[in-house]
Coordinates of C-alpha atoms in Angstrom, one line a residue:
Chain P
X1 CA 0.0 0.0 0.1
X2 CA 2.8 2.3 1.0
X3 CA 4.5 1.7 -2.2
X4 CA 1.5 2.5 -4.3
X5 CA 0.8 5.9 -2.6
X6 CA 3.2 7.9 -4.8
X7 CA 1.5 6.4 -7.9
X8 CA -2.0 7.3 -6.6
X9 CA -0.7 10.9 -5.9
X10 CA 0.7 11.2 -9.5
X11 CA -2.7 10.0 -10.9
X12 CA -4.5 12.5 -8.7
X13 CA -2.1 15.3 -9.8
X14 CA -2.6 14.4 -13.4
X15 CA -6.4 14.1 -13.2
X16 CA -6.7 17.1 -10.9
X17 CA -6.5 20.0 -13.4
X18 CA -8.7 18.4 -15.9
X19 CA -11.3 17.8 -13.1
X20 CA -11.0 21.3 -12.0
X21 CA -11.5 22.6 -15.5
X22 CA -14.8 20.5 -15.8
X23 CA -15.9 21.5 -12.4
X24 CA -15.4 25.1 -13.0
X25 CA -16.6 25.3 -16.6
X26 CA -19.4 22.8 -16.5
X27 CA -20.7 21.8 -13.1
X28 CA -20.5 25.3 -11.5
X29 CA -22.4 27.0 -14.2
X30 CA -25.0 24.2 -14.4
X31 CA -25.4 24.6 -10.7
X32 CA -25.9 28.3 -11.0
X33 CA -28.5 27.6 -13.7
X34 CA -30.4 25.2 -11.5
X35 CA -30.5 27.9 -8.8
X36 CA -31.8 30.5 -11.4
X37 CA -34.4 28.2 -12.5
X38 CA -36.0 28.3 -9.1
X39 CA -36.3 32.1 -9.0
X40 CA -39.2 34.1 -10.0
X41 CA -39.2 36.5 -13.0
X42 CA -40.2 40.2 -12.7
X43 CA -39.8 42.3 -15.6
X44 CA -38.6 45.4 -13.8
X45 CA -36.3 43.9 -11.4
X46 CA -35.5 41.0 -13.8
X47 CA -35.1 38.0 -11.3
X48 CA -36.5 37.8 -7.8
X49 CA -34.7 35.4 -5.3
X50 CA -37.2 32.6 -4.6
X51 CA -37.2 28.9 -4.3
X52 CA -40.2 27.8 -6.4
X53 CA -40.8 25.1 -8.8
X54 CA -43.4 27.2 -10.7
X55 CA -41.2 27.6 -13.8
X56 CA -41.0 23.8 -14.2
X57 CA -44.7 23.5 -13.5
X58 CA -45.5 26.2 -16.1
X59 CA -43.7 24.1 -18.7
X60 CA -45.1 20.8 -18.0
X61 CA -48.6 21.8 -17.3
X62 CA -48.9 24.0 -20.5
X63 CA -49.8 22.1 -23.6
X64 CA -48.1 24.7 -25.7
X65 CA -44.7 24.1 -24.2
X66 CA -45.0 20.3 -24.1
X67 CA -46.0 20.5 -27.6
X68 CA -42.9 22.3 -28.5
X69 CA -40.8 19.6 -26.7
X70 CA -42.8 17.0 -28.6
X71 CA -42.2 18.7 -32.0
X72 CA -38.5 18.8 -31.1
X73 CA -38.4 15.2 -30.0
X74 CA -40.3 14.1 -33.4
X75 CA -37.8 16.1 -35.5
X76 CA -34.9 14.6 -33.8
X77 CA -36.0 11.1 -34.0
X78 CA -37.1 11.4 -37.7
X79 CA -33.8 13.0 -38.6
X80 CA -31.8 10.3 -36.6
X81 CA -33.6 7.5 -38.4
X82 CA -33.1 9.0 -41.7
X83 CA -29.4 9.7 -41.0
X84 CA -29.1 6.1 -40.2
X85 CA -30.9 4.9 -43.2
X86 CA -29.1 7.2 -45.6
X87 CA -25.8 7.0 -43.9
X88 CA -25.3 3.3 -43.5
X89 CA -24.9 2.4 -47.2
X90 CA -22.4 5.4 -47.7
X91 CA -20.5 4.4 -44.6
X92 CA -20.4 0.8 -45.6
X93 CA -19.2 1.5 -49.1
X94 CA -16.6 3.8 -47.7
X95 CA -15.5 1.4 -45.1
X96 CA -15.0 -1.6 -47.5
X97 CA -13.7 0.4 -50.3
X98 CA -10.2 -0.5 -51.6
X99 CA -10.2 2.1 -54.2
X100 CA -7.7 5.0 -54.3
X101 CA -10.6 7.4 -54.4
X102 CA -11.6 6.3 -50.8
X103 CA -9.8 9.3 -49.2
X104 CA -11.6 11.6 -51.6
X105 CA -14.9 10.1 -50.6
X106 CA -14.0 10.6 -47.0
X107 CA -13.0 14.2 -47.6
X108 CA -16.3 14.8 -49.4
X109 CA -18.1 13.6 -46.4
X110 CA -16.0 15.9 -44.0
X111 CA -16.2 18.8 -46.3
X112 CA -19.6 20.0 -45.2
X113 CA -18.4 20.2 -41.7
X114 CA -16.1 23.0 -42.6
X115 CA -19.2 25.1 -43.1
X116 CA -21.2 26.4 -40.2
X117 CA -24.8 25.4 -39.8
X118 CA -26.0 29.0 -40.2
X119 CA -24.4 29.4 -43.6
X120 CA -26.0 26.1 -44.6
X121 CA -29.3 27.1 -43.4
X122 CA -29.0 30.3 -45.6
X123 CA -28.0 28.0 -48.5
X124 CA -31.3 26.0 -48.1
X125 CA -33.3 29.3 -47.9
X126 CA -31.8 30.0 -51.3
X127 CA -33.1 26.6 -52.5
X128 CA -36.4 26.3 -50.8
X129 CA -37.5 29.9 -50.4
X130 CA -39.7 32.0 -52.6
X131 CA -37.7 33.0 -55.6
X132 CA -35.3 30.1 -55.0
X133 CA -34.3 27.1 -56.9
X134 CA -37.4 24.8 -56.2
X135 CA -39.7 27.9 -56.9
X136 CA -38.0 28.5 -60.2
X137 CA -38.3 24.9 -61.3
X138 CA -42.0 24.9 -60.2
X139 CA -42.5 28.2 -62.0
X140 CA -40.9 26.7 -65.1
X141 CA -43.2 23.7 -64.9
X142 CA -46.4 26.0 -64.8
X143 CA -46.9 26.3 -61.0
X144 CA -47.2 29.6 -59.5
X145 CA -45.0 30.6 -56.4
X146 CA -44.0 28.0 -54.0
X147 CA -42.1 28.3 -50.7
X148 CA -41.1 25.2 -48.7
X149 CA -39.8 27.3 -45.9
X150 CA -41.2 27.6 -42.5
X151 CA -42.3 24.0 -42.4
X152 CA -41.2 20.8 -40.6
X153 CA -40.0 19.5 -43.9
X154 CA -37.5 22.5 -44.2
X155 CA -36.3 22.1 -40.8
X156 CA -35.9 18.2 -40.9
X157 CA -34.1 18.4 -44.3
X158 CA -31.7 21.2 -42.9
X159 CA -30.9 19.3 -39.7
X160 CA -30.5 16.0 -41.8
X161 CA -27.9 17.7 -44.1
X162 CA -26.0 18.9 -41.1
X163 CA -26.1 15.7 -39.1
X164 CA -25.5 13.1 -41.8
X165 CA -21.7 13.5 -42.0
X166 CA -21.3 12.9 -38.2
X167 CA -23.4 9.6 -38.7
X168 CA -21.4 8.5 -41.7
X169 CA -18.1 9.1 -40.1
X170 CA -19.0 7.3 -36.9
X171 CA -20.5 4.2 -38.7
X172 CA -17.5 4.0 -41.1
X173 CA -15.0 3.7 -38.3
X174 CA -17.0 1.0 -36.5
X175 CA -17.6 -1.0 -39.9
X176 CA -14.0 -0.7 -40.6
X177 CA -13.3 -2.4 -37.3
X178 CA -15.5 -5.4 -38.4
X179 CA -13.4 -8.1 -39.9
X180 CA -14.3 -8.4 -43.5
X181 CA -13.5 -12.2 -43.3
X182 CA -16.5 -12.6 -41.1
X183 CA -18.7 -11.5 -43.9
X184 CA -16.8 -13.7 -46.4
X185 CA -17.3 -16.6 -44.0
X186 CA -21.1 -15.9 -44.1
X187 CA -21.0 -15.8 -47.9
X188 CA -19.1 -19.0 -48.0
X189 CA -21.6 -20.7 -45.8
X190 CA -24.2 -19.8 -48.2
X191 CA -25.9 -16.7 -46.6
X192 CA -27.9 -14.4 -49.0
X193 CA -26.7 -10.7 -48.8
X194 CA -29.8 -9.6 -46.8
X195 CA -29.3 -12.4 -44.4
X196 CA -25.7 -11.6 -44.1
X197 CA -26.5 -8.0 -43.3
X198 CA -29.2 -8.9 -40.7
X199 CA -27.3 -11.5 -38.8
X200 CA -23.6 -10.6 -39.2
X201 CA -22.9 -7.0 -40.2
X202 CA -25.8 -5.2 -38.4
X203 CA -25.3 -7.0 -34.8
X204 CA -21.6 -6.2 -35.0
X205 CA -22.2 -2.6 -36.1
X206 CA -24.8 -2.1 -33.4
X207 CA -22.5 -0.2 -30.9
X208 CA -21.4 2.1 -33.8
X209 CA -25.2 2.6 -34.7
X210 CA -25.8 3.4 -31.0
X211 CA -23.0 5.9 -30.8
X212 CA -23.8 7.7 -34.1
X213 CA -27.5 7.7 -33.3
X214 CA -27.0 9.3 -29.9
X215 CA -24.6 11.8 -31.4
X216 CA -27.0 13.0 -34.1
X217 CA -30.1 12.7 -31.8
X218 CA -28.4 15.1 -29.2
X219 CA -27.4 17.5 -32.1
X220 CA -30.9 17.6 -33.4
X221 CA -32.5 18.0 -30.1
X222 CA -30.4 21.0 -29.6
X223 CA -30.4 22.4 -33.0
X224 CA -30.8 26.2 -33.0
X225 CA -29.7 28.0 -36.2
X226 CA -31.6 25.5 -38.6
X227 CA -35.0 25.7 -37.0
X228 CA -34.7 29.4 -36.4
X229 CA -33.8 30.2 -40.0
X230 CA -35.7 27.4 -41.8
X231 CA -38.7 27.0 -39.4
X232 CA -39.4 30.8 -39.0
X233 CA -41.6 32.3 -36.5
X234 CA -44.4 29.7 -36.9
X235 CA -42.3 26.5 -36.2
X236 CA -41.3 26.2 -32.7
X237 CA -38.3 24.1 -31.3
X238 CA -36.8 24.0 -28.0
X239 CA -33.4 25.8 -28.6
X240 CA -34.9 28.8 -30.4
X241 CA -37.7 29.0 -27.7
X242 CA -35.0 28.9 -25.0
X243 CA -33.0 31.6 -26.6
X244 CA -36.0 33.7 -26.9
X245 CA -36.9 33.5 -23.2
X246 CA -33.4 34.1 -22.3
X247 CA -32.2 36.8 -24.7
X248 CA -35.3 38.4 -25.9
X249 CA -37.8 38.4 -23.0
X250 CA -35.0 38.4 -20.4
X251 CA -36.8 35.7 -18.4
X252 CA -33.7 33.9 -17.1
X253 CA -35.6 31.7 -14.5
X254 CA -37.9 30.3 -17.1
X255 CA -35.2 30.0 -19.7
X256 CA -33.0 28.1 -17.0
X257 CA -36.1 25.8 -16.4
X258 CA -36.4 25.1 -20.1
X259 CA -32.7 24.5 -20.5
X260 CA -32.9 21.9 -17.7
X261 CA -36.0 20.2 -19.1
X262 CA -34.3 20.0 -22.6
X263 CA -31.0 18.7 -21.1
X264 CA -32.8 16.1 -18.8
X265 CA -34.9 14.9 -21.6
X266 CA -32.0 14.5 -23.9
X267 CA -30.0 12.8 -21.3
X268 CA -32.7 10.4 -20.2
X269 CA -33.4 9.4 -23.7
X270 CA -29.8 8.8 -24.5
X271 CA -29.2 6.8 -21.4
X272 CA -32.3 4.7 -22.2
X273 CA -31.2 4.1 -25.8
X274 CA -27.8 3.2 -25.0
X275 CA -28.9 0.7 -22.3
X276 CA -31.2 -0.8 -25.0
X277 CA -28.4 -1.0 -27.5
X278 CA -26.1 -2.6 -24.8
X279 CA -28.6 -5.2 -24.0
X280 CA -29.2 -6.1 -27.6
X281 CA -25.4 -6.3 -28.0
X282 CA -24.9 -8.7 -25.2
X283 CA -27.7 -10.7 -26.4
X284 CA -25.7 -11.4 -29.7
Chain R
X1 CA -12.1 72.6 25.4
X2 CA -14.5 75.4 24.8
X3 CA -11.7 77.1 23.0
X4 CA -11.6 74.3 20.5
X5 CA -15.3 74.7 19.4
X6 CA -15.4 78.4 19.7
X7 CA -16.4 79.6 16.2
X8 CA -14.4 82.4 14.8
X9 CA -16.1 84.8 12.3
X10 CA -13.9 83.4 9.6
X11 CA -14.9 80.0 10.1
X12 CA -18.6 80.9 10.2
X13 CA -18.2 82.8 6.8
X14 CA -16.5 79.8 5.3
X15 CA -19.2 77.5 6.4
X16 CA -21.8 79.9 5.1
X17 CA -20.1 80.2 1.6
X18 CA -20.0 76.4 1.5
X19 CA -23.6 76.0 2.4
X20 CA -24.6 78.7 -0.2
X21 CA -22.6 76.8 -2.9
X22 CA -24.1 73.3 -2.0
X23 CA -27.0 73.6 -4.6
X24 CA -24.5 74.4 -7.4
X25 CA -22.1 71.6 -6.4
X26 CA -23.2 69.3 -9.1
X27 CA -22.9 72.1 -11.7
X28 CA -19.3 72.9 -10.5
X29 CA -18.5 69.2 -10.5
X30 CA -19.9 68.8 -14.0
X31 CA -17.8 71.8 -15.3
X32 CA -14.8 70.2 -13.9
X33 CA -15.6 66.6 -14.9
X34 CA -17.0 66.7 -18.4
X35 CA -14.0 64.8 -19.8
X36 CA -12.5 61.4 -19.5
X37 CA -14.1 58.3 -20.8
X38 CA -17.8 57.8 -21.4
X39 CA -19.1 54.2 -21.8
X40 CA -22.0 53.9 -24.4
X41 CA -24.2 50.9 -24.2
X42 CA -25.4 50.7 -27.8
X43 CA -26.6 48.4 -30.6
X44 CA -23.7 47.3 -32.7
X45 CA -23.4 47.6 -36.5
X46 CA -24.5 50.7 -38.5
X47 CA -25.8 52.5 -35.6
X48 CA -22.7 52.2 -33.6
X49 CA -20.6 53.2 -36.5
X50 CA -22.6 56.3 -37.1
X51 CA -22.5 57.2 -33.4
X52 CA -18.7 57.2 -33.8
X53 CA -18.8 59.2 -37.1
X54 CA -21.4 61.9 -36.1
X55 CA -21.1 62.1 -32.3
X56 CA -17.9 60.7 -30.9
X57 CA -15.3 61.8 -33.3
X58 CA -16.5 65.4 -34.4
X59 CA -18.1 66.5 -31.1
X60 CA -16.7 64.8 -28.1
X61 CA -13.1 64.1 -29.0
X62 CA -12.3 67.8 -29.2
X63 CA -13.7 68.3 -25.7
X64 CA -11.3 65.5 -24.5
X65 CA -14.2 62.9 -24.0
X66 CA -13.3 59.5 -25.2
X67 CA -16.2 57.2 -26.0
X68 CA -16.0 53.5 -25.4
X69 CA -18.9 51.4 -26.9
X70 CA -20.5 48.5 -25.2
X71 CA -22.3 46.9 -28.2
X72 CA -25.0 44.3 -28.1
X73 CA -28.6 43.5 -28.5
X74 CA -31.1 45.6 -26.5
X75 CA -32.3 42.9 -24.0
X76 CA -28.8 41.7 -23.2
X77 CA -27.7 45.3 -22.5
X78 CA -30.8 46.1 -20.4
X79 CA -30.3 42.8 -18.5
X80 CA -26.6 43.9 -17.8
X81 CA -27.8 47.3 -16.5
X82 CA -30.6 45.7 -14.3
X83 CA -28.0 43.3 -12.9
X84 CA -25.7 46.2 -12.0
X85 CA -28.3 48.4 -10.6
X86 CA -27.4 47.8 -7.0
X87 CA -23.8 48.7 -7.6
X88 CA -22.9 52.3 -6.5
X89 CA -20.7 52.6 -9.7
X90 CA -22.0 50.7 -12.7
X91 CA -19.9 50.1 -16.0
X92 CA -22.1 52.0 -18.3
X93 CA -22.7 55.8 -18.5
X94 CA -25.3 56.2 -21.4
X95 CA -27.7 53.5 -22.6
X96 CA -29.3 53.5 -26.0
X97 CA -32.6 51.7 -26.2
X98 CA -35.9 51.8 -27.9
X99 CA -38.1 54.3 -26.2
X100 CA -40.4 51.6 -24.5
X101 CA -37.3 50.1 -22.9
X102 CA -36.2 53.5 -21.7
X103 CA -39.8 53.8 -20.1
X104 CA -39.3 50.4 -18.3
X105 CA -35.8 51.5 -17.0
X106 CA -37.3 54.6 -15.7
X107 CA -40.1 52.6 -14.0
X108 CA -37.4 50.5 -12.4
X109 CA -35.9 53.7 -11.0
X110 CA -32.6 53.3 -12.8
X111 CA -32.5 56.6 -14.9
X112 CA -31.2 59.8 -14.0
X113 CA -33.7 62.7 -14.3
X114 CA -32.7 65.1 -17.3
X115 CA -33.1 68.9 -17.5
X116 CA -31.9 71.7 -19.5
X117 CA -29.2 72.6 -16.9
X118 CA -27.7 69.1 -17.7
X119 CA -28.5 68.9 -21.3
X120 CA -29.0 72.2 -22.7
X121 CA -30.1 71.1 -26.2
X122 CA -33.2 69.5 -24.6
X123 CA -34.8 72.8 -25.2
X124 CA -34.9 72.0 -29.0
X125 CA -36.5 68.5 -28.7
X126 CA -39.8 68.1 -30.5
X127 CA -42.5 68.1 -27.7
X128 CA -44.1 65.0 -29.0
X129 CA -40.9 62.8 -28.1
X130 CA -39.8 64.6 -25.0
X131 CA -39.5 62.7 -21.7
X132 CA -38.1 63.8 -18.4
X133 CA -35.8 60.7 -18.2
X134 CA -34.3 60.2 -21.7
X135 CA -33.6 62.0 -24.9
X136 CA -35.2 61.0 -28.1
X137 CA -32.3 60.4 -30.5
X138 CA -33.8 59.7 -33.8
X139 CA -37.4 58.7 -34.9
X140 CA -39.2 57.1 -37.8
X141 CA -42.7 56.9 -38.6
X142 CA -44.5 53.5 -39.0
X143 CA -45.7 53.3 -42.6
X144 CA -47.4 50.8 -45.0
X145 CA -44.7 49.6 -47.3
X146 CA -46.1 48.3 -50.7
X147 CA -44.8 47.1 -53.9
X148 CA -45.6 49.9 -56.5
X149 CA -45.5 47.2 -59.1
X150 CA -48.4 45.1 -57.9
X151 CA -50.3 47.6 -55.8
X152 CA -51.7 50.2 -58.0
X153 CA -53.8 52.0 -55.4
X154 CA -51.6 52.9 -52.3
X155 CA -53.3 51.8 -49.1
X156 CA -54.8 54.5 -47.1
X157 CA -55.2 53.0 -43.5
X158 CA -54.5 50.0 -41.4
X159 CA -57.9 48.6 -42.4
X160 CA -56.7 48.2 -45.9
X161 CA -54.3 45.4 -44.7
X162 CA -57.2 43.3 -43.3
X163 CA -59.3 43.8 -46.4
X164 CA -59.8 41.0 -49.1
X165 CA -57.4 42.7 -51.5
X166 CA -54.3 41.7 -49.5
X167 CA -55.4 38.2 -48.1
X168 CA -52.1 36.2 -47.8
X169 CA -50.1 39.2 -49.1
X170 CA -49.5 40.9 -45.7
X171 CA -45.9 40.7 -44.2
X172 CA -45.3 41.1 -40.5
X173 CA -42.0 41.4 -38.8
X174 CA -42.2 39.0 -35.9
X175 CA -40.0 41.0 -33.6
X176 CA -42.1 44.1 -34.1
X177 CA -45.7 42.5 -34.2
X178 CA -46.7 44.6 -31.3
X179 CA -46.2 47.7 -33.3
X180 CA -48.6 46.2 -35.7
X181 CA -51.0 45.5 -32.9
X182 CA -50.7 49.2 -31.7
X183 CA -51.5 50.4 -35.3
X184 CA -54.5 48.2 -35.3
X185 CA -55.5 49.4 -31.9
X186 CA -55.2 53.1 -33.2
X187 CA -57.5 52.5 -36.2
X188 CA -60.0 50.1 -34.8
X189 CA -60.1 51.3 -31.1
X190 CA -59.2 54.9 -31.8
X191 CA -56.4 54.5 -29.2
X192 CA -53.1 52.9 -29.7
X193 CA -52.9 51.8 -26.0
X194 CA -55.8 49.4 -26.3
X195 CA -53.4 46.8 -27.5
X196 CA -55.1 43.7 -26.0
X197 CA -58.3 44.6 -27.5
X198 CA -57.2 43.9 -31.1
X199 CA -56.2 40.4 -30.6
X200 CA -59.1 39.4 -33.0
X201 CA -57.7 41.7 -35.6
X202 CA -54.3 40.2 -35.4
X203 CA -55.7 36.7 -35.4
X204 CA -57.7 37.5 -38.6
X205 CA -54.5 38.7 -40.3
X206 CA -52.5 35.6 -39.3
X207 CA -55.4 33.2 -40.1
X208 CA -55.8 34.7 -43.5
X209 CA -52.2 33.8 -44.2
X210 CA -50.1 36.9 -43.4
X211 CA -46.5 36.0 -43.7
X212 CA -44.3 36.4 -40.5
X213 CA -40.6 37.2 -40.8
X214 CA -38.1 36.4 -38.0
X215 CA -35.5 38.9 -39.3
X216 CA -36.2 42.5 -40.4
X217 CA -34.1 42.0 -43.4
X218 CA -36.3 39.3 -44.8
X219 CA -39.1 41.8 -45.5
X220 CA -37.5 43.3 -48.6
X221 CA -36.9 40.0 -50.3
X222 CA -40.6 39.1 -49.5
X223 CA -41.7 42.3 -51.3
X224 CA -39.2 41.7 -54.1
X225 CA -40.2 38.1 -54.8
X226 CA -43.8 38.8 -54.7
X227 CA -44.4 36.8 -51.6
X228 CA -46.0 39.8 -50.0
X229 CA -47.5 43.1 -51.3
X230 CA -47.8 45.1 -48.1
X231 CA -46.6 45.3 -44.6
X232 CA -46.1 47.8 -41.6
X233 CA -42.5 48.8 -41.3
X234 CA -40.4 52.0 -40.3
X235 CA -40.2 54.6 -43.0
X236 CA -36.5 54.6 -42.6
X237 CA -36.5 50.9 -43.6
X238 CA -38.5 51.7 -46.8
X239 CA -35.9 54.3 -47.7
X240 CA -33.0 52.0 -47.0
X241 CA -34.4 49.2 -49.0
X242 CA -35.4 51.5 -51.9
X243 CA -32.0 52.8 -52.0
X244 CA -30.7 49.1 -52.2
X245 CA -32.8 48.7 -55.3
X246 CA -36.0 47.1 -54.0
X247 CA -39.1 48.5 -55.6
X248 CA -40.9 49.7 -52.6
X249 CA -43.0 52.7 -51.6
X250 CA -44.4 54.1 -48.4
X251 CA -47.9 55.1 -47.7
X252 CA -48.8 57.0 -44.5
X253 CA -51.9 55.7 -42.7
X254 CA -54.6 58.4 -42.4
X255 CA -55.3 57.7 -38.8
X256 CA -51.6 58.6 -37.8
X257 CA -48.3 56.8 -37.7
X258 CA -47.1 55.0 -34.7
X259 CA -43.5 56.2 -34.3
X260 CA -40.3 54.4 -33.5
X261 CA -38.1 56.4 -31.2
X262 CA -34.5 55.5 -30.3
X263 CA -33.8 56.9 -26.9
X264 CA -30.7 57.7 -24.8
X265 CA -30.4 57.8 -21.1
X266 CA -28.0 58.1 -18.3
X267 CA -28.1 55.4 -15.8
X268 CA -28.2 56.5 -12.1
X269 CA -25.0 54.6 -11.3
X270 CA -23.1 56.0 -14.2
X271 CA -19.5 56.4 -13.4
X272 CA -19.0 59.6 -15.4
X273 CA -22.3 61.5 -15.3
X274 CA -20.8 64.8 -16.5
X275 CA -19.5 63.1 -19.7
X276 CA -22.8 61.2 -20.0
X277 CA -24.8 64.5 -20.1
X278 CA -22.4 65.9 -22.6
X279 CA -22.9 62.8 -24.8
X280 CA -26.7 63.3 -24.7
X281 CA -26.2 67.0 -25.5
X282 CA -24.0 66.1 -28.4
X283 CA -26.5 63.6 -29.8
X284 CA -29.0 66.4 -30.0
X285 CA -26.7 68.7 -32.1
X286 CA -28.0 69.5 -35.5
X287 CA -24.9 68.2 -37.3
X288 CA -25.2 64.9 -35.5
X289 CA -28.8 64.5 -36.2
X290 CA -28.5 65.3 -39.9
X291 CA -25.8 62.7 -40.1
X292 CA -28.2 60.1 -39.0
X293 CA -30.9 61.3 -41.3
X294 CA -28.5 61.2 -44.3
X295 CA -27.0 57.6 -43.6
X296 CA -29.9 55.8 -42.0
X297 CA -33.1 57.6 -43.1
X298 CA -34.2 58.4 -39.5
X299 CA -35.7 61.7 -38.7
X300 CA -34.1 64.3 -36.5
X301 CA -36.0 64.7 -33.1
X302 CA -35.1 68.4 -32.8
X303 CA -36.7 71.6 -34.2
X304 CA -33.5 73.2 -35.3
X305 CA -32.1 70.4 -37.6
X306 CA -34.0 71.3 -40.9
X307 CA -32.8 69.0 -43.7
X308 CA -31.7 70.1 -46.9
X309 CA -31.4 69.1 -50.5
X310 CA -31.6 65.4 -51.4
X311 CA -32.0 64.2 -47.8
X312 CA -34.9 66.5 -47.3
X313 CA -36.5 65.2 -50.4
X314 CA -36.1 61.6 -49.5
X315 CA -37.3 62.0 -45.8
X316 CA -40.1 64.3 -46.7
X317 CA -43.4 63.5 -44.9
X318 CA -46.6 64.1 -46.9
X319 CA -48.6 67.2 -46.7
X320 CA -50.6 67.6 -44.5
X321 CA -48.2 66.2 -42.0
X322 CA -49.2 62.9 -40.6
X323 CA -50.0 62.6 -37.0
X324 CA -46.9 61.1 -35.3
X325 CA -47.9 59.0 -32.3
X326 CA -45.2 57.7 -29.9
X327 CA -46.1 54.3 -28.5
X328 CA -48.3 54.6 -25.3
X329 CA -45.5 53.4 -23.1
X330 CA -47.4 52.6 -19.9
X331 CA -50.1 50.5 -21.6
X332 CA -47.5 48.8 -23.7
X333 CA -45.4 48.0 -20.6
X334 CA -48.5 46.6 -18.8
X335 CA -49.5 44.2 -21.5
X336 CA -46.3 43.2 -23.4
X337 CA -45.4 40.0 -21.6
X338 CA -49.0 38.7 -22.0
X339 CA -49.1 39.8 -25.5
X340 CA -45.8 38.0 -26.3
X341 CA -47.0 34.9 -24.9
X342 CA -50.4 35.2 -26.8
X343 CA -48.5 35.9 -30.0
X344 CA -46.3 32.8 -29.8
X345 CA -49.4 30.6 -29.3
X346 CA -51.3 32.3 -32.1
X347 CA -48.5 31.6 -34.6
X348 CA -48.0 28.0 -33.4
X349 CA -51.8 27.2 -33.7
X350 CA -51.7 28.1 -37.4

């Protein structure tokens, strides 16, 4: 024991700074936010010291706010599933590719990440908005004036385009870790391609699917610029609503409560899904 | 002991002189201190740039006053001021906000009272916009912007916006919907303060397909692309967009124009009040006011800054002059939170 003490001390010293950084930059502000969420809002004095659950109650008892949470959740689930369905074939193809174009392919997937989500949302506005590309084509075909903006479709499309690269890159690295010979073995034992996929590739890729899914789900739940720009005033999601309460209405207590509700929902769903994936994974 | 407290004639005279001078102490202090640094809490972008060009550099620098801008959105800056209100010395001297926010700050007891001894140029301020706690810096009337290409007969009043003619062709700026509500109240209720009473009118507008824009800038492309034909915006905006090449004209509602006023006020815990008053005074100088009119299309708030030439022509109000109506601040303040909540729900319900 006495011999090991210096080692333990070294470890503590090494972990110490990082722990302090996390404590100071994440835990403390969150604790402060939690405290704010219990305060009362007053427009003139801005925040009144209190210890009340009324901000949380206001959210959960009002169908308007729970509706916004539900919309956010639906959009996040739909885009996560679409990311998975569209991303898996691309990731698989990239992972198994022996071609010299492979790195170009990977680069093409990474490239959109260099452009911020705001810029890409503006790009979509040019495509979907009135006077945009879709409108022009529709006009040329004889239609008159169409705008696909300010709809759940536009928001889902925008978020999908932003999150897809994350999904592809995560899946690709996991699929690359699956020994190709396992698939060859399945082939040689007479499994049809769909059977091979369902019984060999998919179960082995499940942890990657879980990680990628969680990653894009969290990103979608917290999306701000995309729903704000493509959804407009008439399409409500959690992050823009939170921002409005905080920065436009200056209602910090309620904004803090919304932040916690969003965070807890995301964390709970994430934990639940990873448990589910783990259980499935163990079963195989 | 008694010797120590025995008042001499000289000491009594000194005390008397001191007592007599007390009422003038702030003035003496001011005369001495109108220098140093003044912190200006303002919007960023063009407005901040024009403050530097028209006020800070030409008018205050020669007096030895250096201006430091604290730029940000209005709610953020207001939150900061409120958070600092208990400090004996805040970090901001002058705060630049829309007139309704200035009213709220005054209600919260945070603004230094103003008078002509502190800000001599107050005597030139147009009476419509004068308040005892802030100066009106610039103003712009709310007009009905329309596309001259598609709207042959200019709208005459707010009621035109709710008529059959413009169903689905009205644009509303989400962040100033309440100004549309006040315009509706002015026309329908005869009082711009009866804001909550026009919910039905606003609902009708939204239900009949009025477009809402989350950013002010999105209004012009809306008019240009034909998505909308009309909408209530500030006259200065119409001038700005027309200058930028968008076909757009302004009609002044017959019942009067709600008026945007951008205010400046001195916080009670301003560290350099003397310089802050000097700032307000400089903002009311004719040259500074003309600068804003020329570049941004906002009207001067003082009586002695007549515009000339091209600017005068561009900013000219129709004859007879439309009635300019500042927002009914107390009524607005009373209903705004509820209205904001109602408006969100109205939009969501579609």
